[in-house]
C-alpha cells in the first residue's frame, strides 16, 4: 500500500503514523498507542501472504455514517461531518477523506459501502446518482493514490420510507423499479471501482403479518429481481461475485433470506445457484440459531460460499449488536472452516461492526479495527496449526471410514435398493456397534492449538 499522508489541517485521528507489526510482546504506550501483535501482512500462512488470506475490509456505514444512536437516544459521536446545517456534499467529501485516513492508518487493504453511505440522497433519482458519481470520482482518486481496494459495493434498499414494505418484494411494482434503478447504478459504480464482489442484503425483503402479505408473489418478485441483477452483471462485464447476505429477522419480523440453507433453496428455485453466493455474517448466523462455522461449512458444502461479514453478536441479546469480534476460539473455528473450504477467494473479512455508543473518541475506531484485525490474524495462526497438525482431519476421516469401503460406496453410488439393504442386515445378523463421538477429547485437542 502506498502511504498518502493526510493533510495535517484536516486530520481526524490522533495518530499520524500507520500501525506496524510490533510482535507478540507489544504493549501500547503513550508514544505508540497502537500496533499489531499478530497481523503481519507479508507473513506466509499456508502458502499465501497473511494479508491475502484475510482480505480485511472496513465498512463505511458503521465507521463513518453511524452517529451512535439507539432506540432511546440520539447522536453521541458528534463527528464533524454530521454537524447540522452543513453542506451535505462537502460533508460527504470530508467523510471520504477521513475514511481513507483510517484505511491507511490501519493498513486495511479493502473497504465496503452502500450508495447512501458515501453520498447524500438527492431530491430525485437523477440527483442521487449525480451525487454518488461525484463522490465516486473522489473515492476512485484516493483508491489510486493509496492502493486501497473495494471488496464490495451495495445499494441501500431499506432506509428510505419508499422501501418500508420492501424493495423487490414491495406490493407496488414502481418501488421494485426504483430499487432496480438504484442497484443498476451501484453495480456499475462497483464495477468501475474494480470491486471484487457486489452484495445484496434484503433488509426489508420480508414481512410482519400474512394478513397483508402475499408470500408466494413476493418470493417470485425477489427471484425475478435477482435474475435482473445477474443479467446486468453479465451485460456490463462485471467479473466479481454477486452475494446475498442471509439474515433471519430485523428489521422485518420474518426475512426471506433467513439463513444459508433458505438462500440456497431460493437460488435453486430461480435457477441462480451457479450465479449467486452468500455473504455470511456472524451475528446473523447467531440470530438464525446457528453457529458461525455451521453457516460457513454449509455454504462450502453447497458450493455457494462467497464472503464474510465479521462481527460478533451478544449471546444474551436477541438482536444484531454488530460488535467487533474478540473471541479467539470462535474466530479460529470460523477460519478453520473457511480454509478447509479453500479460503476466501474473491471474498474477504468485512468488519460489519460498530463501536459501542459510549466509545466516542476518534481513536476508538482505530482501537476497534486494529484489535479485530489482530484477533483474526492470531486466529488464522491457530487455524494454520489445526490444519498443519492434521489430527482433527484424521479423526474426522476415521469416523466416516466405513463410507469409503466397498459397501458404503455401493450405497452412495445407487447400487443398493432398500430391499438389498434389508436382506444384507438379515443375512449378516450383526448388530452395528456404536462408537464414541469423542467430543470432549476433540474439544481438548482444539484447546491445544489456542
Ligand atoms: C445489516 C447488515 C448490512 C449488510 C449490508 O444487518 O449486515 O449492513 O451487511 O447491507
Ligand atoms: Co452485514
PDB file of C-alpha atoms in Angstrom, residues 18-238:
ATOM      1  CA  UNK A  18       0.239   3.905  10.236  1.00  0.00           C
ATOM      2  CA  UNK A  19       0.171   0.926  12.593  1.00  0.00           C
ATOM      3  CA  UNK A  20       3.039  -1.525  12.280  1.00  0.00           C
ATOM      4  CA  UNK A  21       3.623  -5.138  13.117  1.00  0.00           C
ATOM      5  CA  UNK A  22       5.328  -4.925  16.529  1.00  0.00           C
ATOM      6  CA  UNK A  23       5.410  -8.595  17.536  1.00  0.00           C
ATOM      7  CA  UNK A  24       3.587 -10.576  20.248  1.00  0.00           C
ATOM      8  CA  UNK A  25       5.333  -8.731  23.102  1.00  0.00           C
ATOM      9  CA  UNK A  26       3.914  -5.362  22.038  1.00  0.00           C
ATOM     10  CA  UNK A  27       2.183  -3.359  24.780  1.00  0.00           C
ATOM     11  CA  UNK A  28       0.555   0.005  23.979  1.00  0.00           C
ATOM     12  CA  UNK A  29       2.326   3.081  25.317  1.00  0.00           C
ATOM     13  CA  UNK A  30       1.709   6.818  25.148  1.00  0.00           C
ATOM     14  CA  UNK A  31       4.302   7.096  22.379  1.00  0.00           C
ATOM     15  CA  UNK A  32       2.941   4.145  20.392  1.00  0.00           C
ATOM     16  CA  UNK A  33      -0.673   3.535  21.441  1.00  0.00           C
ATOM     17  CA  UNK A  34      -1.490   1.095  18.621  1.00  0.00           C
ATOM     18  CA  UNK A  35       0.321  -1.697  16.862  1.00  0.00           C
ATOM     19  CA  UNK A  36      -0.170  -5.260  15.684  1.00  0.00           C
ATOM     20  CA  UNK A  37       0.972  -8.213  17.723  1.00  0.00           C
ATOM     21  CA  UNK A  38      -0.078 -10.792  15.136  1.00  0.00           C
ATOM     22  CA  UNK A  39      -1.082  -9.056  11.915  1.00  0.00           C
ATOM     23  CA  UNK A  40       1.991  -9.280   9.723  1.00  0.00           C
ATOM     24  CA  UNK A  41       0.738  -8.770   6.148  1.00  0.00           C
ATOM     25  CA  UNK A  42       3.729 -10.412   4.428  1.00  0.00           C
ATOM     26  CA  UNK A  43       3.991 -13.470   6.680  1.00  0.00           C
ATOM     27  CA  UNK A  44       3.268 -16.643   4.736  1.00  0.00           C
ATOM     28  CA  UNK A  45       0.407 -18.713   6.112  1.00  0.00           C
ATOM     29  CA  UNK A  46      -0.470 -21.918   4.285  1.00  0.00           C
ATOM     30  CA  UNK A  47       1.251 -20.704   1.163  1.00  0.00           C
ATOM     31  CA  UNK A  48      -0.272 -17.230   0.993  1.00  0.00           C
ATOM     32  CA  UNK A  49       0.547 -13.832   2.467  1.00  0.00           C
ATOM     33  CA  UNK A  50      -1.453 -13.179   5.621  1.00  0.00           C
ATOM     34  CA  UNK A  51      -2.975 -10.076   4.002  1.00  0.00           C
ATOM     35  CA  UNK A  52      -4.215 -12.217   1.087  1.00  0.00           C
ATOM     36  CA  UNK A  53      -5.595 -14.919   3.376  1.00  0.00           C
ATOM     37  CA  UNK A  54      -7.575 -12.418   5.473  1.00  0.00           C
ATOM     38  CA  UNK A  55      -8.535  -9.701   2.985  1.00  0.00           C
ATOM     39  CA  UNK A  56      -9.747  -7.269   5.669  1.00  0.00           C
ATOM     40  CA  UNK A  57     -12.298  -4.616   4.811  1.00  0.00           C
ATOM     41  CA  UNK A  58     -13.521  -1.585   6.785  1.00  0.00           C
ATOM     42  CA  UNK A  59     -17.219  -0.847   6.298  1.00  0.00           C
ATOM     43  CA  UNK A  60     -18.300   2.701   5.592  1.00  0.00           C
ATOM     44  CA  UNK A  61     -21.701   2.638   7.298  1.00  0.00           C
ATOM     45  CA  UNK A  62     -20.790   1.741  10.877  1.00  0.00           C
ATOM     46  CA  UNK A  63     -17.446   3.505  10.841  1.00  0.00           C
ATOM     47  CA  UNK A  64     -18.375   6.860   9.305  1.00  0.00           C
ATOM     48  CA  UNK A  65     -22.140   7.145   8.925  1.00  0.00           C
ATOM     49  CA  UNK A  66     -23.455   5.809  12.211  1.00  0.00           C
ATOM     50  CA  UNK A  67     -23.763   8.504  14.848  1.00  0.00           C
ATOM     51  CA  UNK A  68     -24.134   6.417  17.994  1.00  0.00           C
ATOM     52  CA  UNK A  69     -27.918   6.471  18.191  1.00  0.00           C
ATOM     53  CA  UNK A  70     -30.052   3.826  19.847  1.00  0.00           C
ATOM     54  CA  UNK A  71     -33.817   3.466  20.267  1.00  0.00           C
ATOM     55  CA  UNK A  72     -33.755   5.811  23.258  1.00  0.00           C
ATOM     56  CA  UNK A  73     -31.144   8.388  22.375  1.00  0.00           C
ATOM     57  CA  UNK A  74     -29.508  10.309  19.577  1.00  0.00           C
ATOM     58  CA  UNK A  75     -26.049  11.129  18.263  1.00  0.00           C
ATOM     59  CA  UNK A  76     -23.282  10.542  20.802  1.00  0.00           C
ATOM     60  CA  UNK A  77     -20.325  10.661  18.397  1.00  0.00           C
ATOM     61  CA  UNK A  78     -20.867  14.201  17.055  1.00  0.00           C
ATOM     62  CA  UNK A  79     -18.493  13.695  14.120  1.00  0.00           C
ATOM     63  CA  UNK A  80     -17.540  16.926  12.432  1.00  0.00           C
ATOM     64  CA  UNK A  81     -19.139  15.812   9.117  1.00  0.00           C
ATOM     65  CA  UNK A  82     -22.513  15.305  10.811  1.00  0.00           C
ATOM     66  CA  UNK A  83     -22.914  18.905  12.012  1.00  0.00           C
ATOM     67  CA  UNK A  84     -26.474  20.087  11.423  1.00  0.00           C
ATOM     68  CA  UNK A  85     -26.849  22.700   8.681  1.00  0.00           C
ATOM     69  CA  UNK A  86     -23.636  21.729   6.839  1.00  0.00           C
ATOM     70  CA  UNK A  87     -23.454  21.257   3.068  1.00  0.00           C
ATOM     71  CA  UNK A  88     -24.158  17.516   2.609  1.00  0.00           C
ATOM     72  CA  UNK A  89     -21.786  17.153  -0.355  1.00  0.00           C
ATOM     73  CA  UNK A  90     -18.938  18.907   1.469  1.00  0.00           C
ATOM     74  CA  UNK A  91     -19.622  16.672   4.461  1.00  0.00           C
ATOM     75  CA  UNK A  92     -19.556  13.573   2.238  1.00  0.00           C
ATOM     76  CA  UNK A  93     -16.170  14.635   0.855  1.00  0.00           C
ATOM     77  CA  UNK A  94     -14.789  15.214   4.354  1.00  0.00           C
ATOM     78  CA  UNK A  95     -16.131  11.817   5.423  1.00  0.00           C
ATOM     79  CA  UNK A  96     -14.375  10.192   2.455  1.00  0.00           C
ATOM     80  CA  UNK A  97     -11.049  11.811   3.367  1.00  0.00           C
ATOM     81  CA  UNK A  98     -11.395  10.537   6.934  1.00  0.00           C
ATOM     82  CA  UNK A  99     -12.267   7.088   5.627  1.00  0.00           C
ATOM     83  CA  UNK A 100      -9.041   6.883   3.620  1.00  0.00           C
ATOM     84  CA  UNK A 101      -7.109   8.260   6.582  1.00  0.00           C
ATOM     85  CA  UNK A 102      -8.413   5.314   8.644  1.00  0.00           C
ATOM     86  CA  UNK A 103      -7.815   2.689   5.927  1.00  0.00           C
ATOM     87  CA  UNK A 104      -4.212   3.821   5.658  1.00  0.00           C
ATOM     88  CA  UNK A 105      -3.550   4.065   9.388  1.00  0.00           C
ATOM     89  CA  UNK A 106      -4.834   0.513   9.794  1.00  0.00           C
ATOM     90  CA  UNK A 107      -3.200  -0.860   6.673  1.00  0.00           C
ATOM     91  CA  UNK A 108      -6.643  -2.157   5.696  1.00  0.00           C
ATOM     92  CA  UNK A 109      -6.497  -3.438   2.110  1.00  0.00           C
ATOM     93  CA  UNK A 110     -10.248  -3.123   1.350  1.00  0.00           C
ATOM     94  CA  UNK A 111     -13.422  -1.197   2.187  1.00  0.00           C
ATOM     95  CA  UNK A 112     -17.168  -1.682   1.587  1.00  0.00           C
ATOM     96  CA  UNK A 113     -20.013   0.815   1.149  1.00  0.00           C
ATOM     97  CA  UNK A 114     -23.731   1.388   0.461  1.00  0.00           C
ATOM     98  CA  UNK A 115     -24.591   4.083  -2.066  1.00  0.00           C
ATOM     99  CA  UNK A 116     -26.257   6.203   0.620  1.00  0.00           C
ATOM    100  CA  UNK A 117     -23.240   5.920   2.929  1.00  0.00           C
ATOM    101  CA  UNK A 118     -20.881   7.728   0.607  1.00  0.00           C
ATOM    102  CA  UNK A 119     -23.183  10.358  -0.911  1.00  0.00           C
ATOM    103  CA  UNK A 120     -26.420  12.043   0.170  1.00  0.00           C
ATOM    104  CA  UNK A 121     -29.757  11.104  -1.371  1.00  0.00           C
ATOM    105  CA  UNK A 122     -30.967  13.891  -3.690  1.00  0.00           C
ATOM    106  CA  UNK A 123     -34.471  15.161  -4.453  1.00  0.00           C
ATOM    107  CA  UNK A 124     -34.742  12.739  -7.404  1.00  0.00           C
ATOM    108  CA  UNK A 125     -33.018   9.554  -8.517  1.00  0.00           C
ATOM    109  CA  UNK A 126     -31.115  11.577 -11.114  1.00  0.00           C
ATOM    110  CA  UNK A 127     -29.781  13.914  -8.425  1.00  0.00           C
ATOM    111  CA  UNK A 128     -28.893  10.988  -6.112  1.00  0.00           C
ATOM    112  CA  UNK A 129     -26.989   9.316  -8.946  1.00  0.00           C
ATOM    113  CA  UNK A 130     -25.129  12.520  -9.674  1.00  0.00           C
ATOM    114  CA  UNK A 131     -24.123  12.877  -6.017  1.00  0.00           C
ATOM    115  CA  UNK A 132     -22.964   9.270  -5.995  1.00  0.00           C
ATOM    116  CA  UNK A 133     -20.918   9.752  -9.160  1.00  0.00           C
ATOM    117  CA  UNK A 134     -19.231  12.891  -7.832  1.00  0.00           C
ATOM    118  CA  UNK A 135     -18.156  11.244  -4.570  1.00  0.00           C
ATOM    119  CA  UNK A 136     -17.334   8.088  -6.561  1.00  0.00           C
ATOM    120  CA  UNK A 137     -14.763  10.119  -8.522  1.00  0.00           C
ATOM    121  CA  UNK A 138     -13.105  11.320  -5.326  1.00  0.00           C
ATOM    122  CA  UNK A 139     -13.028   7.765  -3.978  1.00  0.00           C
ATOM    123  CA  UNK A 140     -11.529   6.464  -7.240  1.00  0.00           C
ATOM    124  CA  UNK A 141      -8.725   9.037  -6.945  1.00  0.00           C
ATOM    125  CA  UNK A 142      -7.988   8.102  -3.339  1.00  0.00           C
ATOM    126  CA  UNK A 143      -8.024   4.395  -4.253  1.00  0.00           C
ATOM    127  CA  UNK A 144      -5.474   5.086  -6.973  1.00  0.00           C
ATOM    128  CA  UNK A 145      -3.231   7.072  -4.672  1.00  0.00           C
ATOM    129  CA  UNK A 146      -3.345   4.649  -1.750  1.00  0.00           C
ATOM    130  CA  UNK A 147      -3.817   1.224  -3.329  1.00  0.00           C
ATOM    131  CA  UNK A 148      -6.829   0.540  -1.067  1.00  0.00           C
ATOM    132  CA  UNK A 149      -9.370  -1.618  -2.935  1.00  0.00           C
ATOM    133  CA  UNK A 150     -13.104  -2.176  -2.903  1.00  0.00           C
ATOM    134  CA  UNK A 151     -14.265  -5.543  -1.514  1.00  0.00           C
ATOM    135  CA  UNK A 152     -17.897  -4.837  -2.398  1.00  0.00           C
ATOM    136  CA  UNK A 153     -20.474  -2.199  -3.003  1.00  0.00           C
ATOM    137  CA  UNK A 154     -24.186  -2.424  -2.236  1.00  0.00           C
ATOM    138  CA  UNK A 155     -27.363  -0.379  -2.560  1.00  0.00           C
ATOM    139  CA  UNK A 156     -29.264   0.765   0.491  1.00  0.00           C
ATOM    140  CA  UNK A 157     -32.785  -0.529  -0.239  1.00  0.00           C
ATOM    141  CA  UNK A 158     -34.052  -0.266   3.314  1.00  0.00           C
ATOM    142  CA  UNK A 159     -33.624   3.183   4.925  1.00  0.00           C
ATOM    143  CA  UNK A 160     -35.870   5.391   2.768  1.00  0.00           C
ATOM    144  CA  UNK A 161     -39.602   5.270   3.548  1.00  0.00           C
ATOM    145  CA  UNK A 162     -40.391   4.219  -0.035  1.00  0.00           C
ATOM    146  CA  UNK A 163     -38.954   0.840   0.962  1.00  0.00           C
ATOM    147  CA  UNK A 164     -40.954   0.396   4.159  1.00  0.00           C
ATOM    148  CA  UNK A 165     -42.914  -2.501   2.588  1.00  0.00           C
ATOM    149  CA  UNK A 166     -39.886  -3.970   0.857  1.00  0.00           C
ATOM    150  CA  UNK A 167     -37.816  -3.209  -2.245  1.00  0.00           C
ATOM    151  CA  UNK A 168     -38.065  -6.145  -4.702  1.00  0.00           C
ATOM    152  CA  UNK A 169     -40.872  -7.646  -2.588  1.00  0.00           C
ATOM    153  CA  UNK A 170     -42.925  -4.450  -2.459  1.00  0.00           C
ATOM    154  CA  UNK A 171     -46.626  -4.706  -3.394  1.00  0.00           C
ATOM    155  CA  UNK A 172     -46.009  -1.767  -5.765  1.00  0.00           C
ATOM    156  CA  UNK A 173     -44.001  -2.510  -8.956  1.00  0.00           C
ATOM    157  CA  UNK A 174     -42.899   1.151  -9.066  1.00  0.00           C
ATOM    158  CA  UNK A 175     -40.910   0.549  -5.887  1.00  0.00           C
ATOM    159  CA  UNK A 176     -39.399  -2.582  -7.461  1.00  0.00           C
ATOM    160  CA  UNK A 177     -38.356  -0.413 -10.421  1.00  0.00           C
ATOM    161  CA  UNK A 178     -36.826   2.220  -8.126  1.00  0.00           C
ATOM    162  CA  UNK A 179     -34.808  -0.460  -6.336  1.00  0.00           C
ATOM    163  CA  UNK A 180     -33.693  -1.883  -9.692  1.00  0.00           C
ATOM    164  CA  UNK A 181     -32.556   1.573 -10.807  1.00  0.00           C
ATOM    165  CA  UNK A 182     -30.573   2.031  -7.618  1.00  0.00           C
ATOM    166  CA  UNK A 183     -28.894  -1.377  -7.917  1.00  0.00           C
ATOM    167  CA  UNK A 184     -28.021  -0.761 -11.581  1.00  0.00           C
ATOM    168  CA  UNK A 185     -26.202   2.406 -10.647  1.00  0.00           C
ATOM    169  CA  UNK A 186     -24.289   0.964  -7.690  1.00  0.00           C
ATOM    170  CA  UNK A 187     -23.399  -2.221  -9.571  1.00  0.00           C
ATOM    171  CA  UNK A 188     -21.937  -0.078 -12.352  1.00  0.00           C
ATOM    172  CA  UNK A 189     -20.021   2.083  -9.870  1.00  0.00           C
ATOM    173  CA  UNK A 190     -18.734  -1.052  -8.106  1.00  0.00           C
ATOM    174  CA  UNK A 191     -17.586  -2.377 -11.480  1.00  0.00           C
ATOM    175  CA  UNK A 192     -15.827   0.873 -12.354  1.00  0.00           C
ATOM    176  CA  UNK A 193     -14.070   0.939  -8.983  1.00  0.00           C
ATOM    177  CA  UNK A 194     -12.783  -2.597  -9.595  1.00  0.00           C
ATOM    178  CA  UNK A 195     -14.921  -4.108  -6.794  1.00  0.00           C
ATOM    179  CA  UNK A 196     -14.305  -7.785  -6.061  1.00  0.00           C
ATOM    180  CA  UNK A 197     -17.996  -8.544  -5.297  1.00  0.00           C
ATOM    181  CA  UNK A 198     -21.448  -6.991  -5.164  1.00  0.00           C
ATOM    182  CA  UNK A 199     -23.702  -7.606  -2.134  1.00  0.00           C
ATOM    183  CA  UNK A 200     -27.486  -7.681  -1.769  1.00  0.00           C
ATOM    184  CA  UNK A 201     -28.823  -7.635   1.753  1.00  0.00           C
ATOM    185  CA  UNK A 202     -32.618  -7.833   1.788  1.00  0.00           C
ATOM    186  CA  UNK A 203     -33.169  -5.536   4.727  1.00  0.00           C
ATOM    187  CA  UNK A 204     -36.887  -5.147   4.061  1.00  0.00           C
ATOM    188  CA  UNK A 205     -37.467  -8.253   1.939  1.00  0.00           C
ATOM    189  CA  UNK A 206     -39.726  -9.916   4.465  1.00  0.00           C
ATOM    190  CA  UNK A 207     -42.971  -9.265   6.276  1.00  0.00           C
ATOM    191  CA  UNK A 208     -44.703  -8.534   9.557  1.00  0.00           C
ATOM    192  CA  UNK A 209     -48.040 -10.307   9.023  1.00  0.00           C
ATOM    193  CA  UNK A 210     -49.576 -12.629   6.421  1.00  0.00           C
ATOM    194  CA  UNK A 211     -52.789 -10.603   6.771  1.00  0.00           C
ATOM    195  CA  UNK A 212     -51.268  -8.042   4.393  1.00  0.00           C
ATOM    196  CA  UNK A 213     -48.655 -10.170   2.626  1.00  0.00           C
ATOM    197  CA  UNK A 214     -48.848 -12.450  -0.422  1.00  0.00           C
ATOM    198  CA  UNK A 215     -45.781 -14.533   0.326  1.00  0.00           C
ATOM    199  CA  UNK A 216     -45.843 -16.508  -2.919  1.00  0.00           C
ATOM    200  CA  UNK A 217     -45.922 -13.384  -5.068  1.00  0.00           C
ATOM    201  CA  UNK A 218     -43.192 -11.710  -3.054  1.00  0.00           C
ATOM    202  CA  UNK A 219     -40.835 -14.679  -3.461  1.00  0.00           C
ATOM    203  CA  UNK A 220     -41.449 -14.651  -7.225  1.00  0.00           C
ATOM    204  CA  UNK A 221     -40.697 -10.905  -7.329  1.00  0.00           C
ATOM    205  CA  UNK A 222     -37.498 -11.395  -5.371  1.00  0.00           C
ATOM    206  CA  UNK A 223     -36.415 -14.204  -7.719  1.00  0.00           C
ATOM    207  CA  UNK A 224     -37.003 -12.009 -10.768  1.00  0.00           C
ATOM    208  CA  UNK A 225     -35.099  -9.146  -9.151  1.00  0.00           C
ATOM    209  CA  UNK A 226     -32.056 -11.344  -8.547  1.00  0.00           C
ATOM    210  CA  UNK A 227     -32.184 -12.591 -12.161  1.00  0.00           C
ATOM    211  CA  UNK A 228     -32.221  -8.980 -13.367  1.00  0.00           C
ATOM    212  CA  UNK A 229     -29.134  -8.187 -11.291  1.00  0.00           C
ATOM    213  CA  UNK A 230     -27.290 -11.218 -12.689  1.00  0.00           C
ATOM    214  CA  UNK A 231     -28.315 -10.342 -16.261  1.00  0.00           C
ATOM    215  CA  UNK A 232     -26.989  -6.812 -15.824  1.00  0.00           C
ATOM    216  CA  UNK A 233     -23.764  -8.049 -14.255  1.00  0.00           C
ATOM    217  CA  UNK A 234     -23.056 -10.087 -17.385  1.00  0.00           C
ATOM    218  CA  UNK A 235     -24.146  -7.287 -19.671  1.00  0.00           C
ATOM    219  CA  UNK A 236     -21.622  -4.842 -18.227  1.00  0.00           C
ATOM    220  CA  UNK A 237     -18.903  -7.493 -17.887  1.00  0.00           C
ATOM    221  CA  UNK A 238     -18.609  -7.350 -14.098  1.00  0.00           C
TER     222      UNK A 238
END
